mmCIF file of C-alpha atoms and ligand atoms in Angstrom:
data_model
loop_
_atom_site.group_PDB
_atom_site.id
_atom_site.type_symbol
_atom_site.label_atom_id
_atom_site.label_comp_id
_atom_site.label_asym_id
_atom_site.label_seq_id
_atom_site.Cartn_x
_atom_site.Cartn_y
_atom_site.Cartn_z
ATOM 1 C CA UNK O 137 115.593 140.885 129.840
ATOM 2 C CA UNK O 138 117.652 138.555 131.971
ATOM 3 C CA UNK O 139 118.111 139.670 135.571
ATOM 4 C CA UNK O 140 121.652 139.321 136.917
ATOM 5 C CA UNK O 141 122.635 139.776 140.564
ATOM 6 C CA UNK O 142 126.243 140.884 141.152
ATOM 7 C CA UNK O 143 127.486 140.080 144.672
ATOM 8 C CA UNK O 144 130.779 141.948 144.851
ATOM 9 C CA UNK O 145 132.200 144.357 147.427
ATOM 10 C CA UNK O 146 134.709 146.171 145.203
ATOM 11 C CA UNK O 147 132.673 149.187 144.062
ATOM 12 C CA UNK O 148 134.707 149.917 140.932
ATOM 13 C CA UNK O 149 134.592 146.368 139.690
ATOM 14 C CA UNK O 150 130.877 146.083 140.453
ATOM 15 C CA UNK O 151 130.133 149.359 138.691
ATOM 16 C CA UNK O 152 132.142 148.377 135.625
ATOM 17 C CA UNK O 153 130.358 145.037 135.408
ATOM 18 C CA UNK O 154 126.997 146.675 135.890
ATOM 19 C CA UNK O 155 127.573 149.196 133.083
ATOM 20 C CA UNK O 156 128.712 146.531 130.682
ATOM 21 C CA UNK O 157 125.875 144.154 131.498
ATOM 22 C CA UNK O 158 123.283 146.908 131.205
ATOM 23 C CA UNK O 159 124.792 147.819 127.860
ATOM 24 C CA UNK O 160 124.178 144.187 126.858
ATOM 25 C CA UNK O 161 120.495 144.664 127.805
ATOM 26 C CA UNK O 162 120.587 142.815 131.106
ATOM 27 C CA UNK O 163 118.831 144.039 134.230
ATOM 28 C CA UNK O 164 121.352 144.242 137.055
ATOM 29 C CA UNK O 165 121.072 144.309 140.836
ATOM 30 C CA UNK O 166 124.249 144.948 142.788
ATOM 31 C CA UNK O 167 124.752 143.691 146.346
ATOM 32 C CA UNK O 168 127.905 144.587 148.290
ATOM 33 C CA UNK O 169 127.856 141.655 150.709
ATOM 34 C CA UNK O 170 126.567 138.110 151.034
ATOM 35 C CA UNK O 171 123.449 138.840 153.062
ATOM 36 C CA UNK O 172 122.357 141.590 150.661
ATOM 37 C CA UNK O 173 123.040 139.234 147.755
ATOM 38 C CA UNK O 174 120.881 136.453 149.196
ATOM 39 C CA UNK O 175 118.131 139.001 149.836
ATOM 40 C CA UNK O 176 118.396 140.333 146.257
ATOM 41 C CA UNK O 177 118.060 136.844 144.773
ATOM 42 C CA UNK O 178 115.110 136.064 147.049
ATOM 43 C CA UNK O 179 113.402 139.362 146.187
ATOM 44 C CA UNK O 180 112.948 138.789 142.450
ATOM 45 C CA UNK O 181 113.407 136.116 139.794
ATOM 46 C CA UNK O 182 117.111 135.915 138.990
ATOM 47 C CA UNK O 183 118.617 134.383 135.868
ATOM 48 C CA UNK O 184 122.262 134.415 136.865
ATOM 49 C CA UNK O 185 124.480 135.296 139.839
ATOM 50 C CA UNK O 186 128.020 136.699 139.680
ATOM 51 C CA UNK O 187 129.591 135.904 143.021
ATOM 52 C CA UNK O 188 132.782 137.236 144.573
ATOM 53 C CA UNK O 189 134.500 134.935 147.110
ATOM 54 C CA UNK O 190 136.041 137.457 149.511
ATOM 55 C CA UNK O 191 133.017 139.322 150.856
ATOM 56 C CA UNK O 192 132.868 141.386 154.057
ATOM 57 C CA UNK O 193 130.276 139.296 155.912
ATOM 58 C CA UNK O 194 130.662 135.723 154.639
ATOM 59 C CA UNK O 195 132.601 133.827 152.003
ATOM 60 C CA UNK O 196 131.092 133.531 148.553
ATOM 61 C CA UNK O 197 131.252 129.755 149.036
ATOM 62 C CA UNK O 198 128.730 130.113 151.846
ATOM 63 C CA UNK O 199 126.465 132.270 149.670
ATOM 64 C CA UNK O 200 126.632 129.607 146.973
ATOM 65 C CA UNK O 201 125.802 126.827 149.424
ATOM 66 C CA UNK O 202 122.822 128.745 150.822
ATOM 67 C CA UNK O 203 121.486 129.509 147.348
ATOM 68 C CA UNK O 204 121.631 125.851 146.312
ATOM 69 C CA UNK O 205 120.208 124.694 149.664
ATOM 70 C CA UNK O 206 117.255 126.977 149.066
ATOM 71 C CA UNK O 207 116.616 125.200 145.760
ATOM 72 C CA UNK O 208 117.911 127.937 143.437
ATOM 73 C CA UNK O 209 119.066 126.449 140.123
ATOM 74 C CA UNK O 210 120.159 129.542 138.160
ATOM 75 C CA UNK O 211 123.766 129.593 136.909
ATOM 76 C CA UNK O 212 126.270 130.922 139.467
ATOM 77 C CA UNK O 213 129.611 132.215 138.177
ATOM 78 C CA UNK O 214 132.286 132.754 140.800
ATOM 79 C CA UNK O 215 134.607 135.744 140.486
ATOM 80 C CA UNK O 216 137.679 134.673 142.388
ATOM 81 C CA UNK O 217 140.881 136.533 143.092
ATOM 82 C CA UNK O 218 142.400 133.268 144.169
ATOM 83 C CA UNK O 219 143.817 131.086 141.487
ATOM 84 C CA UNK O 220 144.373 127.838 143.367
ATOM 85 C CA UNK O 221 142.659 124.904 141.747
ATOM 86 C CA UNK O 222 141.365 123.745 145.121
ATOM 87 C CA UNK O 223 139.253 126.862 145.541
ATOM 88 C CA UNK O 224 137.810 126.440 142.083
ATOM 89 C CA UNK O 225 136.867 122.869 142.802
ATOM 90 C CA UNK O 226 135.383 123.889 146.167
ATOM 91 C CA UNK O 227 133.088 126.344 144.406
ATOM 92 C CA UNK O 228 131.975 123.681 141.966
ATOM 93 C CA UNK O 229 131.389 121.230 144.808
ATOM 94 C CA UNK O 230 129.021 123.716 146.401
ATOM 95 C CA UNK O 231 127.024 124.009 143.206
ATOM 96 C CA UNK O 232 128.626 126.914 141.339
ATOM 97 C CA UNK O 233 128.619 126.533 137.567
ATOM 98 C CA UNK O 234 131.706 128.336 136.444
ATOM 99 C CA UNK O 235 134.377 130.694 137.694
ATOM 100 C CA UNK O 236 136.655 133.354 136.341
ATOM 101 C CA UNK O 237 139.864 134.371 138.054
ATOM 102 C CA UNK O 238 140.534 138.052 138.686
ATOM 103 C CA UNK O 239 141.848 139.947 136.887
ATOM 104 C CA UNK O 240 139.669 138.632 134.089
ATOM 105 C CA UNK O 241 138.971 139.840 130.600
ATOM 106 C CA UNK O 242 135.568 141.414 130.373
ATOM 107 C CA UNK O 243 135.050 139.823 126.992
ATOM 108 C CA UNK O 244 135.673 136.351 128.381
ATOM 109 C CA UNK O 245 133.319 136.972 131.301
ATOM 110 C CA UNK O 246 130.564 138.256 128.992
ATOM 111 C CA UNK O 247 131.026 135.190 126.772
ATOM 112 C CA UNK O 248 130.660 132.912 129.779
ATOM 113 C CA UNK O 249 127.606 134.815 131.037
ATOM 114 C CA UNK O 250 125.915 134.655 127.659
ATOM 115 C CA UNK O 251 126.732 130.956 127.300
ATOM 116 C CA UNK O 252 125.331 130.225 130.774
ATOM 117 C CA UNK O 253 122.137 132.162 130.017
ATOM 118 C CA UNK O 254 121.665 130.400 126.672
ATOM 119 C CA UNK O 255 122.129 127.041 128.344
ATOM 120 C CA UNK O 256 119.713 127.660 131.167
ATOM 121 C CA UNK O 257 117.150 128.912 128.642
ATOM 122 C CA UNK O 258 116.823 125.418 127.327
ATOM 123 C CA UNK O 259 117.002 123.803 130.751
ATOM 124 C CA UNK O 260 114.709 120.986 129.657
ATOM 125 C CA UNK O 261 116.814 118.134 128.303
ATOM 126 C CA UNK O 262 116.925 117.931 124.522
ATOM 127 C CA UNK O 263 116.280 114.202 124.711
ATOM 128 C CA UNK O 264 118.208 111.459 126.395
ATOM 129 C CA UNK O 265 118.000 110.381 129.978
ATOM 130 C CA UNK O 266 117.626 112.952 132.711
ATOM 131 C CA UNK O 267 117.424 110.498 135.629
ATOM 132 C CA UNK O 268 119.893 107.636 135.841
ATOM 133 C CA UNK O 269 122.083 105.746 138.265
ATOM 134 C CA UNK O 270 125.864 105.814 138.440
ATOM 135 C CA UNK O 271 127.035 103.039 140.723
ATOM 136 C CA UNK O 272 124.798 103.436 143.775
ATOM 137 C CA UNK O 273 124.070 107.120 143.277
ATOM 138 C CA UNK O 274 121.041 108.547 141.574
ATOM 139 C CA UNK O 275 121.541 111.487 139.268
ATOM 140 C CA UNK O 276 118.678 113.835 138.436
ATOM 141 C CA UNK O 277 119.672 116.322 135.761
ATOM 142 C CA UNK O 278 116.425 118.291 135.946
ATOM 143 C CA UNK O 279 116.600 118.872 139.696
ATOM 144 C CA UNK O 280 120.405 119.070 139.376
ATOM 145 C CA UNK O 281 121.008 116.733 142.294
ATOM 146 C CA UNK O 282 122.943 113.607 143.164
ATOM 147 C CA UNK O 283 121.362 111.354 145.774
ATOM 148 C CA UNK O 284 123.528 108.849 147.647
ATOM 149 C CA UNK O 285 122.130 105.543 148.928
ATOM 150 C CA UNK O 286 121.917 106.997 152.442
ATOM 151 C CA UNK O 287 119.585 109.688 151.061
ATOM 152 C CA UNK O 288 122.155 112.503 151.241
ATOM 153 C CA UNK O 289 121.818 114.981 148.403
ATOM 154 C CA UNK O 290 124.419 117.139 146.707
ATOM 155 C CA UNK O 291 123.761 119.883 144.191
ATOM 156 C CA UNK O 292 125.059 119.673 140.649
ATOM 157 C CA UNK O 293 126.087 122.867 138.930
ATOM 158 C CA UNK O 294 124.716 123.594 135.506
ATOM 159 C CA UNK O 295 127.933 122.658 133.701
ATOM 160 C CA UNK O 296 128.370 119.512 135.748
ATOM 161 C CA UNK O 297 124.887 118.472 134.676
ATOM 162 C CA UNK O 298 125.751 119.192 131.042
ATOM 163 C CA UNK O 299 128.987 117.182 131.225
ATOM 164 C CA UNK O 300 127.052 114.244 132.685
ATOM 165 C CA UNK O 301 124.366 114.624 130.037
ATOM 166 C CA UNK O 302 126.926 114.292 127.233
ATOM 167 C CA UNK O 303 128.830 111.469 128.940
ATOM 168 C CA UNK O 304 125.697 109.428 129.667
ATOM 169 C CA UNK O 305 124.474 109.802 126.085
ATOM 170 C CA UNK O 306 127.616 107.959 125.075
ATOM 171 C CA UNK O 307 128.238 105.856 128.178
ATOM 172 C CA UNK O 308 131.155 103.477 127.721
ATOM 173 C CA UNK O 309 132.714 105.659 125.022
ATOM 174 C CA UNK O 310 135.568 108.143 125.400
ATOM 175 C CA UNK O 311 134.283 111.669 124.791
ATOM 176 C CA UNK O 312 137.090 114.097 123.833
ATOM 177 C CA UNK O 313 137.530 117.015 126.223
ATOM 178 C CA UNK O 314 137.714 119.391 123.260
ATOM 179 C CA UNK O 315 134.260 118.177 122.274
ATOM 180 C CA UNK O 316 132.957 118.739 125.804
ATOM 181 C CA UNK O 317 134.360 122.279 125.751
ATOM 182 C CA UNK O 318 132.911 123.079 122.354
ATOM 183 C CA UNK O 319 129.483 121.601 122.928
ATOM 184 C CA UNK O 320 128.999 122.953 126.432
ATOM 185 C CA UNK O 321 130.873 126.247 126.537
ATOM 186 C CA UNK O 322 130.960 127.014 122.833
ATOM 187 C CA UNK O 323 133.579 128.923 120.917
ATOM 188 C CA UNK O 324 135.853 131.373 122.682
ATOM 189 C CA UNK O 325 137.129 129.054 125.402
ATOM 190 C CA UNK O 326 140.671 127.845 124.867
ATOM 191 C CA UNK O 327 140.986 124.038 124.908
ATOM 192 C CA UNK O 328 143.963 124.418 127.276
ATOM 193 C CA UNK O 329 141.578 125.808 129.833
ATOM 194 C CA UNK O 330 141.353 123.611 132.943
ATOM 195 C CA UNK O 331 137.629 124.229 133.249
ATOM 196 C CA UNK O 332 136.522 120.749 132.217
ATOM 197 C CA UNK O 333 139.101 119.038 134.413
ATOM 198 C CA UNK O 334 138.038 120.967 137.498
ATOM 199 C CA UNK O 335 134.408 120.046 136.897
ATOM 200 C CA UNK O 336 135.450 116.399 136.541
ATOM 201 C CA UNK O 337 137.288 116.520 139.905
ATOM 202 C CA UNK O 338 134.175 117.953 141.511
ATOM 203 C CA UNK O 339 131.904 115.381 139.827
ATOM 204 C CA UNK O 340 134.101 112.548 141.038
ATOM 205 C CA UNK O 341 133.817 113.804 144.599
ATOM 206 C CA UNK O 342 130.048 113.750 144.268
ATOM 207 C CA UNK O 343 129.710 110.461 142.424
ATOM 208 C CA UNK O 344 132.642 108.192 143.191
ATOM 209 C CA UNK O 345 132.889 106.134 146.408
ATOM 210 C CA UNK O 346 136.667 106.704 146.176
ATOM 211 C CA UNK O 347 137.295 109.846 144.104
ATOM 212 C CA UNK O 348 141.041 109.131 143.845
ATOM 213 C CA UNK O 349 140.393 105.782 142.221
ATOM 214 C CA UNK O 350 137.445 106.511 139.977
ATOM 215 C CA UNK O 351 135.429 103.598 138.679
ATOM 216 C CA UNK O 352 132.722 105.525 136.867
ATOM 217 C CA UNK O 353 134.136 108.774 135.480
ATOM 218 C CA UNK O 354 137.322 107.546 133.872
ATOM 219 C CA UNK O 355 140.107 109.481 132.208
ATOM 220 C CA UNK O 356 140.648 108.341 128.642
ATOM 221 C CA UNK O 357 144.343 109.084 128.363
ATOM 222 C CA UNK O 358 145.138 111.976 125.993
ATOM 223 C CA UNK O 359 141.533 111.986 124.773
ATOM 224 C CA UNK O 360 138.982 112.958 127.381
ATOM 225 C CA UNK O 361 136.575 111.228 129.693
ATOM 226 C CA UNK O 362 134.444 108.120 129.687
ATOM 227 C CA UNK O 363 131.451 107.274 131.846
ATOM 228 C CA UNK O 364 130.961 103.736 133.106
ATOM 229 C CA UNK O 365 127.554 103.392 134.766
HETATM 230 CA CA1 CA C 464 135.889 140.997 147.443
#
């Protein structure tokens, strides 16, 4: 039974999520602030974290950063009441995998949780390269890290790793964003969703020397994205 840690200070929301996840046969631990959440993840193997941003003791972004710094690679889904794109990208930059904006549909959240758990189940690459170089930066999809030439490391979220995996398989070719959505998130996610685009913005910040003028992760106009190594 997958173990999910919910880090959320709104008791009603946390209780509702807990009931629904337990109904889906997950084991759930609820933590009402960031410190308790970090302790809960450290205390037992955790398969997924649901993380609120506005917490009483620290921002969810900080929780995310500390989890990734400690080497945790489980999927982290941010529950954010803020809808600004910049916050979403900030979460992804810190190593979160996905986010849903409150108020969210429970069905959509459960679909994203189940997709994330299925993906991390088969964390070993299904073939293809897991370590490669983009420009001067080394990408390691198993450790989910990008290493710059000065040795600085940045975490990759699970979905960022999956996007890179698909793009590198077909380096030099435009991969449609609808295909990225379908292959990575599966059915149930609307193609109008900005999810892929936000992950691309975050990936460019990690991989491009000048993220505003990308040379490696290119936009294929009206189609999708193309990776140039
Ligand atoms: Ca909150």
